[in-house]
mmCIF file of C-alpha atoms in Angstrom:
data_model
loop_
_atom_site.group_PDB
_atom_site.id
_atom_site.type_symbol
_atom_site.label_atom_id
_atom_site.label_comp_id
_atom_site.label_asym_id
_atom_site.label_seq_id
_atom_site.Cartn_x
_atom_site.Cartn_y
_atom_site.Cartn_z
ATOM 1 C CA GLY S 52 0.000 0.000 0.000
ATOM 2 C CA ALA S 53 0.858 3.658 -0.222
ATOM 3 C CA VAL S 54 3.061 5.216 2.437
ATOM 4 C CA VAL S 55 2.521 8.537 4.127
ATOM 5 C CA SER S 56 5.183 9.739 6.511
ATOM 6 C CA GLN S 57 4.397 12.317 9.179
ATOM 7 C CA HIS S 58 7.046 14.029 11.247
ATOM 8 C CA PRO S 59 7.583 14.537 14.105
ATOM 9 C CA SER S 60 5.675 11.796 15.872
ATOM 10 C CA TRP S 61 5.621 13.807 19.067
ATOM 11 C CA VAL S 62 6.680 17.270 20.126
ATOM 12 C CA ILE S 63 6.659 19.300 23.321
ATOM 13 C CA CYS S 64 6.860 23.037 22.989
ATOM 14 C CA LYS S 65 6.563 26.108 25.148
ATOM 15 C CA SER S 66 3.477 28.251 25.072
ATOM 16 C CA GLY S 67 3.819 31.023 22.501
ATOM 17 C CA THR S 68 6.149 29.183 20.155
ATOM 18 C CA SER S 69 5.306 27.731 16.743
ATOM 19 C CA VAL S 70 5.474 24.105 15.679
ATOM 20 C CA LYS S 71 5.675 22.724 12.145
ATOM 21 C CA ILE S 72 4.380 19.271 11.254
ATOM 22 C CA GLU S 73 5.300 17.667 7.941
ATOM 23 C CA CYS S 74 3.304 15.151 5.950
ATOM 24 C CA ARG S 75 4.967 13.403 3.019
ATOM 25 C CA SER S 76 3.632 10.914 0.519
ATOM 26 C CA LEU S 77 6.546 8.621 -0.239
ATOM 27 C CA ASP S 78 5.426 6.608 -3.226
ATOM 28 C CA PHE S 79 2.597 8.503 -4.874
ATOM 29 C CA GLN S 80 1.604 12.007 -5.816
ATOM 30 C CA ALA S 81 -0.794 13.399 -3.281
ATOM 31 C CA THR S 82 -2.955 15.940 -5.008
ATOM 32 C CA THR S 83 -5.087 16.292 -1.899
ATOM 33 C CA MET S 84 -4.087 16.224 1.732
ATOM 34 C CA PHE S 85 -6.354 16.347 4.730
ATOM 35 C CA TRP S 86 -5.418 17.526 8.197
ATOM 36 C CA TYR S 87 -7.269 16.205 11.210
ATOM 37 C CA ARG S 88 -7.214 16.786 14.919
ATOM 38 C CA GLN S 89 -8.136 14.103 17.403
ATOM 39 C CA PHE S 90 -8.826 14.630 21.070
ATOM 40 C CA PRO S 91 -8.485 11.660 23.435
ATOM 41 C CA LYS S 92 -11.144 9.041 22.878
ATOM 42 C CA GLN S 93 -12.809 11.098 20.176
ATOM 43 C CA SER S 94 -13.100 10.935 16.431
ATOM 44 C CA LEU S 95 -10.951 12.651 13.866
ATOM 45 C CA MET S 96 -12.126 16.176 13.208
ATOM 46 C CA LEU S 97 -11.346 17.533 9.783
ATOM 47 C CA MET S 98 -9.457 20.822 10.092
ATOM 48 C CA ALA S 99 -8.668 21.603 6.491
ATOM 49 C CA THR S 100 -8.338 20.205 3.013
ATOM 50 C CA SER S 101 -5.420 21.248 0.875
ATOM 51 C CA ASN S 102 -4.862 20.767 -2.817
ATOM 52 C CA GLU S 103 -1.389 21.084 -4.265
ATOM 53 C CA GLY S 104 -0.609 24.588 -5.374
ATOM 54 C CA SER S 105 -3.703 26.252 -3.979
ATOM 55 C CA LYS S 106 -4.851 27.639 -0.664
ATOM 56 C CA ALA S 107 -6.244 25.256 1.896
ATOM 57 C CA THR S 108 -9.951 25.100 2.612
ATOM 58 C CA TYR S 109 -10.536 25.371 6.330
ATOM 59 C CA GLU S 110 -13.471 23.959 8.240
ATOM 60 C CA GLN S 111 -15.732 26.247 10.132
ATOM 61 C CA GLY S 112 -14.254 27.186 13.470
ATOM 62 C CA VAL S 113 -10.664 26.459 12.512
ATOM 63 C CA GLU S 114 -8.486 29.564 12.628
ATOM 64 C CA LYS S 115 -6.534 29.764 9.404
ATOM 65 C CA ASP S 116 -4.074 32.252 10.864
ATOM 66 C CA LYS S 117 -3.307 29.910 13.710
ATOM 67 C CA PHE S 118 -3.088 26.689 11.746
ATOM 68 C CA LEU S 119 -1.084 27.500 8.641
ATOM 69 C CA ILE S 120 -1.205 24.864 5.941
ATOM 70 C CA ASN S 121 1.118 24.761 2.980
ATOM 71 C CA HIS S 122 0.903 22.217 0.156
ATOM 72 C CA ALA S 123 3.645 23.401 -2.140
ATOM 73 C CA SER S 124 4.419 20.098 -3.826
ATOM 74 C CA LEU S 125 2.690 16.856 -4.714
ATOM 75 C CA THR S 126 4.536 15.028 -1.968
ATOM 76 C CA LEU S 127 4.654 17.467 0.929
ATOM 77 C CA SER S 128 2.170 19.349 3.040
ATOM 78 C CA THR S 129 2.953 21.167 6.275
ATOM 79 C CA LEU S 130 0.824 22.287 9.185
ATOM 80 C CA THR S 131 2.248 25.045 11.371
ATOM 81 C CA VAL S 132 0.637 25.711 14.711
ATOM 82 C CA THR S 133 1.488 29.329 15.419
ATOM 83 C CA SER S 134 1.738 30.834 18.892
ATOM 84 C CA ALA S 135 0.768 27.540 20.446
ATOM 85 C CA HIS S 136 -1.153 27.414 23.700
ATOM 86 C CA PRO S 137 -1.940 24.506 26.024
ATOM 87 C CA GLU S 138 -5.409 24.132 24.517
ATOM 88 C CA ASP S 139 -3.731 23.323 21.193
ATOM 89 C CA SER S 140 -2.317 20.160 22.714
ATOM 90 C CA SER S 141 -3.756 17.307 20.715
ATOM 91 C CA PHE S 142 -3.068 14.533 18.237
ATOM 92 C CA TYR S 143 -2.723 15.885 14.701
ATOM 93 C CA ILE S 144 -2.862 13.534 11.769
ATOM 94 C CA CYS S 145 -2.661 13.982 8.033
ATOM 95 C CA SER S 146 -3.918 11.852 5.217
ATOM 96 C CA ALA S 147 -3.049 11.992 1.556
ATOM 97 C CA ARG S 148 -4.971 10.976 -1.508
ATOM 98 C CA GLY S 149 -3.984 10.575 -5.117
ATOM 99 C CA GLU S 150 -6.233 11.736 -7.894
ATOM 100 C CA GLY S 151 -7.624 9.790 -10.793
ATOM 101 C CA GLY S 152 -5.080 7.016 -10.558
ATOM 102 C CA TRP S 153 -3.681 5.355 -7.499
ATOM 103 C CA PRO S 154 -4.422 5.335 -4.664
ATOM 104 C CA THR S 155 -8.082 6.299 -4.596
ATOM 105 C CA GLU S 156 -8.359 5.888 -0.848
ATOM 106 C CA ALA S 157 -6.607 8.121 1.628
ATOM 107 C CA PHE S 158 -3.624 6.895 3.584
ATOM 108 C CA PHE S 159 -2.725 8.264 6.955
ATOM 109 C CA GLY S 160 0.484 9.452 8.472
ATOM 110 C CA GLN S 161 1.469 8.152 11.863
ATOM 111 C CA GLY S 162 0.195 11.268 13.606
ATOM 112 C CA THR S 163 1.884 13.902 15.755
ATOM 113 C CA ARG S 164 1.175 14.266 19.429
ATOM 114 C CA LEU S 165 1.627 17.913 20.350
ATOM 115 C CA THR S 166 1.971 18.959 23.966
ATOM 116 C CA VAL S 167 2.162 22.660 24.749
ATOM 117 C CA VAL S 168 3.476 23.522 28.195
ATOM 118 C CA GLY F 1309 -22.119 20.399 4.733
ATOM 119 C CA GLN F 1310 -21.758 16.672 4.745
ATOM 120 C CA GLN F 1311 -22.156 14.942 8.088
ATOM 121 C CA VAL F 1312 -21.536 11.342 8.963
ATOM 122 C CA MET F 1313 -23.219 9.813 11.980
ATOM 123 C CA GLN F 1314 -22.005 6.566 13.474
ATOM 124 C CA ILE F 1315 -23.533 4.370 16.167
ATOM 125 C CA PRO F 1316 -23.081 2.968 18.693
ATOM 126 C CA GLN F 1317 -20.343 4.986 20.353
ATOM 127 C CA TYR F 1318 -19.234 2.046 22.487
ATOM 128 C CA GLN F 1319 -19.768 -1.682 22.307
ATOM 129 C CA HIS F 1320 -18.551 -4.221 24.819
ATOM 130 C CA VAL F 1321 -18.936 -7.854 23.862
ATOM 131 C CA GLN F 1322 -17.941 -11.255 25.107
ATOM 132 C CA GLU F 1323 -15.411 -12.989 22.923
ATOM 133 C CA GLY F 1324 -17.262 -14.989 20.307
ATOM 134 C CA GLU F 1325 -20.229 -12.630 20.093
ATOM 135 C CA ASP F 1326 -20.990 -10.642 16.971
ATOM 136 C CA PHE F 1327 -20.544 -6.883 16.585
ATOM 137 C CA THR F 1328 -22.047 -4.325 14.225
ATOM 138 C CA THR F 1329 -21.450 -0.621 13.743
ATOM 139 C CA TYR F 1330 -23.573 1.608 11.524
ATOM 140 C CA CYS F 1331 -22.904 4.797 9.608
ATOM 141 C CA ASN F 1332 -25.326 7.211 8.045
ATOM 142 C CA SER F 1333 -24.508 10.194 5.876
ATOM 143 C CA SER F 1334 -26.603 13.301 5.399
ATOM 144 C CA THR F 1335 -25.678 13.297 1.716
ATOM 145 C CA THR F 1336 -25.139 10.706 -0.989
ATOM 146 C CA LEU F 1337 -21.535 9.544 -0.998
ATOM 147 C CA SER F 1338 -19.198 8.712 -3.840
ATOM 148 C CA ASN F 1339 -17.709 6.040 -1.647
ATOM 149 C CA ILE F 1340 -17.327 5.079 1.970
ATOM 150 C CA GLN F 1341 -14.240 3.786 3.675
ATOM 151 C CA TRP F 1342 -13.707 1.958 6.918
ATOM 152 C CA TYR F 1343 -10.735 2.322 9.214
ATOM 153 C CA LYS F 1344 -9.569 0.703 12.423
ATOM 154 C CA GLN F 1345 -7.600 2.530 15.049
ATOM 155 C CA ARG F 1346 -5.911 0.677 17.852
ATOM 156 C CA PRO F 1347 -5.299 2.535 21.122
ATOM 157 C CA GLY F 1348 -2.330 4.860 20.651
ATOM 158 C CA GLY F 1349 -2.152 4.224 16.926
ATOM 159 C CA HIS F 1350 -3.292 5.879 13.757
ATOM 160 C CA PRO F 1351 -6.252 4.838 11.620
ATOM 161 C CA VAL F 1352 -5.541 1.964 9.292
ATOM 162 C CA PHE F 1353 -7.512 1.535 6.095
ATOM 163 C CA LEU F 1354 -9.707 -1.563 5.997
ATOM 164 C CA ILE F 1355 -11.837 -1.302 2.901
ATOM 165 C CA GLN F 1356 -13.572 0.963 0.429
ATOM 166 C CA LEU F 1357 -17.125 0.521 -0.865
ATOM 167 C CA VAL F 1358 -18.107 2.269 -4.054
ATOM 168 C CA LYS F 1359 -21.145 0.647 -5.629
ATOM 169 C CA SER F 1360 -24.733 0.924 -4.485
ATOM 170 C CA GLY F 1361 -25.679 -2.143 -2.453
ATOM 171 C CA GLU F 1362 -22.111 -3.426 -2.426
ATOM 172 C CA VAL F 1363 -21.148 -6.125 0.063
ATOM 173 C CA LYS F 1364 -17.543 -7.065 0.747
ATOM 174 C CA LYS F 1365 -16.079 -9.605 3.109
ATOM 175 C CA GLN F 1366 -12.720 -9.852 4.794
ATOM 176 C CA LYS F 1367 -12.596 -13.077 6.777
ATOM 177 C CA ARG F 1368 -14.931 -12.417 9.733
ATOM 178 C CA LEU F 1369 -15.682 -8.821 8.671
ATOM 179 C CA THR F 1370 -18.607 -7.982 6.388
ATOM 180 C CA PHE F 1371 -19.039 -4.498 4.966
ATOM 181 C CA GLN F 1372 -22.204 -3.215 3.325
ATOM 182 C CA PHE F 1373 -23.019 -0.063 1.387
ATOM 183 C CA GLY F 1374 -26.649 0.959 1.189
ATOM 184 C CA GLU F 1375 -28.640 1.173 -2.014
ATOM 185 C CA ALA F 1376 -28.876 4.943 -1.708
ATOM 186 C CA LYS F 1377 -25.149 5.224 -0.948
ATOM 187 C CA LYS F 1378 -25.924 7.068 2.260
ATOM 188 C CA ASN F 1379 -25.441 4.356 4.849
ATOM 189 C CA SER F 1380 -23.053 1.556 5.586
ATOM 190 C CA SER F 1381 -22.364 -1.110 8.164
ATOM 191 C CA LEU F 1382 -19.495 -3.196 9.415
ATOM 192 C CA HIS F 1383 -20.293 -6.556 10.967
ATOM 193 C CA ILE F 1384 -17.784 -8.742 12.767
ATOM 194 C CA THR F 1385 -18.711 -12.359 13.319
ATOM 195 C CA ALA F 1386 -17.438 -14.175 16.411
ATOM 196 C CA THR F 1387 -15.282 -11.373 17.785
ATOM 197 C CA GLN F 1388 -11.785 -12.042 19.053
ATOM 198 C CA THR F 1389 -9.637 -10.014 21.434
ATOM 199 C CA THR F 1390 -7.573 -8.886 18.459
ATOM 200 C CA ASP F 1391 -10.638 -7.037 17.142
ATOM 201 C CA VAL F 1392 -10.352 -4.484 19.962
ATOM 202 C CA GLY F 1393 -10.100 -0.896 18.756
ATOM 203 C CA THR F 1394 -12.140 1.936 17.374
ATOM 204 C CA TYR F 1395 -13.791 1.493 14.014
ATOM 205 C CA PHE F 1396 -14.419 4.579 11.932
ATOM 206 C CA CYS F 1397 -16.356 5.051 8.770
ATOM 207 C CA ALA F 1398 -15.388 7.894 6.470
ATOM 208 C CA GLY F 1399 -17.747 9.319 3.926
ATOM 209 C CA HIS F 1400 -16.039 10.487 0.790
ATOM 210 C CA ASN F 1401 -17.086 13.212 -1.619
ATOM 211 C CA ASN F 1402 -14.848 16.179 -2.238
ATOM 212 C CA ASP F 1403 -13.488 15.750 1.234
ATOM 213 C CA MET F 1404 -13.463 12.912 3.712
ATOM 214 C CA ARG F 1405 -15.368 13.131 6.947
ATOM 215 C CA PHE F 1406 -15.285 10.624 9.696
ATOM 216 C CA GLY F 1407 -18.022 9.243 11.843
ATOM 217 C CA ALA F 1408 -17.581 9.482 15.595
ATOM 218 C CA GLY F 1409 -16.267 5.935 15.714
ATOM 219 C CA THR F 1410 -17.364 2.871 17.631
ATOM 220 C CA ARG F 1411 -15.040 1.684 20.336
ATOM 221 C CA LEU F 1412 -15.103 -2.070 20.605
ATOM 222 C CA THR F 1413 -13.906 -3.892 23.687
ATOM 223 C CA VAL F 1414 -13.884 -7.675 23.882
ATOM 224 C CA LYS F 1415 -13.927 -9.641 27.097
ATOM 225 C CA PRO F 1416 -12.005 -12.916 26.859
#
């Protein structure tokens, strides 16, 4: 199956700093990437959808200035949590999908556990 | 926008009993996918259903897609302790939205 690599797998940062999370598709071209947030024992909440070369589409209630998403190439998307606060602590996970060819389903990265202290 | 509802939220069964989780979408879907997430892990793709009324089987797991392509179910026959985890459906159109998930626990 397709491989999506997400880095880092965990990060601890101080309140007020910014954190960048990378999501890479290793063996296919990901025209679309999805970013999710998951609180403990809850489902994955879609934050934004990004298509390569265009601005991300954010879900209602997600601050685009706080969660910066860049999808500059067909194999890399980044999520930057700016001026992080303790309430931003969560599990962030990306998924990538090819278009028209393979794969048609979305494959997930391993996730990033962010702790803001 | 599209919403995907999933029930039940929790299911605790005795090993050997059957288990079913149901998903319902507010809109017609192009396809629906099922994922399993073990505690501490990330969702792992199980299967994709595309056709109206489609039924697929993977060993003890049976997946169904409704005729209207708005609902789906996952049925596990004779659960085992290895089936423990949270099962998510994901409705797919332009984006992919997950149901709330059903957390399955199995008592040996």
